mmCIF file of C-alpha atoms in Angstrom:
data_model
loop_
_atom_site.group_PDB
_atom_site.id
_atom_site.type_symbol
_atom_site.label_atom_id
_atom_site.label_comp_id
_atom_site.label_asym_id
_atom_site.label_seq_id
_atom_site.Cartn_x
_atom_site.Cartn_y
_atom_site.Cartn_z
ATOM 1 C CA MET A 1279 -115.036 83.385 -5.284
ATOM 2 C CA ALA A 1280 -114.256 86.108 -7.825
ATOM 3 C CA LYS A 1281 -113.389 83.444 -10.394
ATOM 4 C CA SER A 1282 -116.818 81.770 -10.067
ATOM 5 C CA ILE A 1283 -118.548 85.150 -10.437
ATOM 6 C CA ARG A 1284 -116.495 85.860 -13.552
ATOM 7 C CA ILE A 1285 -117.373 82.443 -15.037
ATOM 8 C CA THR A 1286 -121.061 82.990 -14.261
ATOM 9 C CA LEU A 1287 -120.964 86.450 -15.836
ATOM 10 C CA VAL A 1288 -119.221 85.142 -18.986
ATOM 11 C CA ALA A 1289 -121.758 82.299 -19.274
ATOM 12 C CA PHE A 1290 -124.630 84.769 -18.887
ATOM 13 C CA VAL A 1291 -123.229 87.142 -21.525
ATOM 14 C CA CYS A 1292 -122.623 84.246 -23.951
ATOM 15 C CA SER A 1293 -126.176 82.971 -23.413
ATOM 16 C CA LEU A 1294 -127.563 86.450 -23.999
ATOM 17 C CA LEU A 1295 -125.538 86.894 -27.198
ATOM 18 C CA LEU A 1296 -126.588 83.480 -28.522
ATOM 19 C CA SER A 1297 -130.232 84.329 -27.821
ATOM 20 C CA ILE A 1298 -129.915 87.609 -29.716
ATOM 21 C CA VAL A 1299 -128.233 85.865 -32.673
ATOM 22 C CA TRP A 1300 -130.955 83.184 -32.749
ATOM 23 C CA LEU A 1301 -133.741 85.799 -32.654
ATOM 24 C CA ALA A 1302 -132.092 87.814 -35.429
ATOM 25 C CA TRP A 1303 -131.660 84.698 -37.577
ATOM 26 C CA PHE A 1304 -135.272 83.632 -37.044
ATOM 27 C CA PHE A 1305 -136.534 87.149 -37.736
ATOM 28 C CA TYR A 1306 -134.720 87.367 -41.069
ATOM 29 C CA PHE A 1307 -134.543 83.764 -42.282
ATOM 30 C CA GLY A 1308 -136.949 81.646 -40.256
ATOM 31 C CA VAL A 1309 -140.357 80.511 -41.448
ATOM 32 C CA ASP A 1310 -143.185 80.824 -38.950
ATOM 33 C CA ALA A 1311 -145.263 77.828 -40.065
ATOM 34 C CA GLU A 1312 -145.748 74.170 -39.237
ATOM 35 C CA LYS A 1313 -145.024 71.741 -42.043
ATOM 36 C CA VAL A 1314 -148.201 70.533 -43.775
ATOM 37 C CA GLN A 1315 -148.352 67.790 -46.399
ATOM 38 C CA PHE A 1316 -148.400 69.315 -49.875
ATOM 39 C CA SER A 1317 -151.677 69.141 -51.780
ATOM 40 C CA SER A 1318 -151.887 70.599 -55.276
ATOM 41 C CA ASN A 1319 -155.588 71.448 -54.836
ATOM 42 C CA ALA A 1320 -155.084 73.178 -51.468
ATOM 43 C CA TRP A 1321 -152.069 75.049 -52.878
ATOM 44 C CA LYS A 1322 -154.054 76.363 -55.827
ATOM 45 C CA GLN A 1323 -156.992 77.374 -53.596
ATOM 46 C CA GLY A 1324 -154.634 79.621 -51.620
ATOM 47 C CA ALA A 1325 -153.219 81.216 -54.775
ATOM 48 C CA HIS A 1326 -154.493 84.764 -54.232
ATOM 49 C CA VAL A 1327 -152.862 85.282 -50.858
ATOM 50 C CA TYR A 1328 -153.335 89.069 -50.681
ATOM 51 C CA GLN A 1329 -156.735 89.267 -52.401
ATOM 52 C CA HIS A 1330 -158.771 89.920 -49.252
ATOM 53 C CA SER A 1331 -156.203 91.349 -46.844
ATOM 54 C CA ASN A 1332 -152.727 92.869 -46.682
ATOM 55 C CA ASP A 1333 -152.265 90.867 -43.474
ATOM 56 C CA PRO A 1334 -153.344 87.340 -44.460
ATOM 57 C CA GLY A 1335 -151.098 85.293 -42.210
ATOM 58 C CA CYS A 1336 -149.001 82.383 -43.444
ATOM 59 C CA ILE A 1337 -151.409 80.851 -45.979
ATOM 60 C CA ARG A 1338 -149.185 78.391 -47.903
ATOM 61 C CA GLY A 1339 -146.043 78.349 -45.765
ATOM 62 C CA GLY A 1340 -146.609 74.893 -44.280
ATOM 63 C CA MET A 1341 -146.955 73.297 -47.701
ATOM 64 C CA ALA A 1342 -143.938 75.272 -48.964
ATOM 65 C CA LEU A 1343 -141.860 73.784 -46.136
ATOM 66 C CA ASP A 1344 -142.948 70.306 -47.251
ATOM 67 C CA ILE A 1345 -142.088 71.102 -50.880
ATOM 68 C CA VAL A 1346 -138.597 72.327 -49.951
ATOM 69 C CA GLU A 1347 -137.741 69.708 -47.302
ATOM 70 C CA ALA A 1348 -139.049 66.721 -49.288
ATOM 71 C CA GLY A 1349 -137.625 67.986 -52.593
ATOM 72 C CA ILE A 1350 -140.982 67.396 -54.266
ATOM 73 C CA LEU A 1351 -140.141 69.555 -57.277
ATOM 74 C CA HIS A 1352 -136.460 68.716 -57.683
ATOM 75 C CA GLY A 1353 -135.644 67.785 -61.288
ATOM 76 C CA LYS A 1354 -139.101 68.643 -62.623
ATOM 77 C CA LEU A 1355 -139.585 70.715 -65.768
ATOM 78 C CA ILE A 1356 -141.137 74.178 -65.493
ATOM 79 C CA GLU A 1357 -144.318 72.882 -67.161
ATOM 80 C CA GLU A 1358 -144.636 70.124 -64.533
ATOM 81 C CA VAL A 1359 -144.191 72.674 -61.744
ATOM 82 C CA LYS A 1360 -146.945 74.858 -63.194
ATOM 83 C CA LEU A 1361 -149.268 71.832 -63.395
ATOM 84 C CA LEU A 1362 -148.731 71.157 -59.682
ATOM 85 C CA LEU A 1363 -148.621 74.736 -58.365
ATOM 86 C CA GLY A 1364 -150.500 76.804 -60.938
ATOM 87 C CA GLU A 1365 -149.237 80.009 -62.511
ATOM 88 C CA PRO A 1366 -146.443 81.743 -60.570
ATOM 89 C CA ASN A 1367 -146.788 85.213 -59.062
ATOM 90 C CA LEU A 1368 -143.219 86.152 -60.005
ATOM 91 C CA VAL A 1369 -141.363 85.276 -63.176
ATOM 92 C CA GLU A 1370 -137.708 86.008 -63.883
ATOM 93 C CA GLN A 1371 -135.312 84.432 -66.359
ATOM 94 C CA THR A 1372 -134.309 81.402 -64.254
ATOM 95 C CA VAL A 1373 -136.531 81.830 -61.169
ATOM 96 C CA ILE A 1374 -140.266 81.726 -60.553
ATOM 97 C CA GLY A 1375 -141.989 82.541 -57.283
ATOM 98 C CA TYR A 1376 -145.220 81.759 -55.482
ATOM 99 C CA GLU A 1377 -146.596 84.022 -52.734
ATOM 100 C CA LEU A 1378 -147.025 82.297 -49.378
ATOM 101 C CA GLY A 1379 -148.433 85.026 -47.150
ATOM 102 C CA GLN A 1380 -146.654 86.419 -44.110
ATOM 103 C CA CYS A 1381 -144.419 83.584 -42.955
ATOM 104 C CA SER A 1382 -141.105 85.340 -42.168
ATOM 105 C CA GLY A 1383 -140.007 87.546 -39.309
ATOM 106 C CA PHE A 1384 -142.462 86.164 -36.752
ATOM 107 C CA GLY A 1385 -145.243 86.494 -39.316
ATOM 108 C CA TRP A 1386 -144.605 90.180 -40.055
ATOM 109 C CA HIS A 1387 -142.918 89.877 -43.443
ATOM 110 C CA ASN A 1388 -144.211 88.584 -46.751
ATOM 111 C CA SER A 1389 -142.727 85.345 -48.022
ATOM 112 C CA VAL A 1390 -142.363 83.652 -51.378
ATOM 113 C CA LEU A 1391 -141.392 80.161 -52.520
ATOM 114 C CA GLU A 1392 -138.565 80.746 -55.008
ATOM 115 C CA ILE A 1393 -137.932 77.968 -57.510
ATOM 116 C CA GLU A 1394 -134.718 78.152 -59.514
ATOM 117 C CA PHE A 1395 -134.252 76.359 -62.818
ATOM 118 C CA SER A 1396 -131.136 75.065 -64.555
ATOM 119 C CA SER A 1397 -130.298 75.799 -68.181
ATOM 120 C CA GLU A 1398 -132.204 72.585 -69.043
ATOM 121 C CA LYS A 1399 -135.344 74.170 -67.472
ATOM 122 C CA ARG A 1400 -135.363 71.683 -64.575
ATOM 123 C CA VAL A 1401 -135.723 72.620 -60.903
ATOM 124 C CA ASN A 1402 -132.337 72.686 -59.215
ATOM 125 C CA ASN A 1403 -133.053 74.784 -56.104
ATOM 126 C CA MET A 1404 -136.012 75.831 -53.955
ATOM 127 C CA LYS A 1405 -136.127 78.166 -50.970
ATOM 128 C CA ILE A 1406 -138.486 80.297 -48.939
ATOM 129 C CA ALA A 1407 -137.478 83.950 -48.959
ATOM 130 C CA ARG A 1408 -138.757 87.294 -47.711
ATOM 131 C CA HIS A 1409 -140.482 89.335 -50.378
ATOM 132 C CA GLN A 1410 -142.396 92.550 -51.020
ATOM 133 C CA PRO A 1411 -145.680 91.938 -52.895
#
């Protein structure tokens, strides 16, 4: 009898720990959006995510998921990316970023689509990351 109680207790503790780990992962790395088919026009219309509110919701997150999962931009030149997505909100030496709205941390944190370029100025990596506007 004591052995079955111990097994039940261990299973409960493991389930609780796994739930906490999953919640922490989703809070920091998850994207709170449903995938939506990418449309260049719709993307550009949502360009000024924080223009009307500091709490806009996840404006372009669904399309960003489609871009990343389908690899829509992979191998494209920076000029081709700008034609599809418009001017970026963030520009660094090998990375550009586009604001998405609040798509991370259960919709509480600002998110950005980060697009990384190779030395040949072609897209080699894309990800959705938390960001401070």
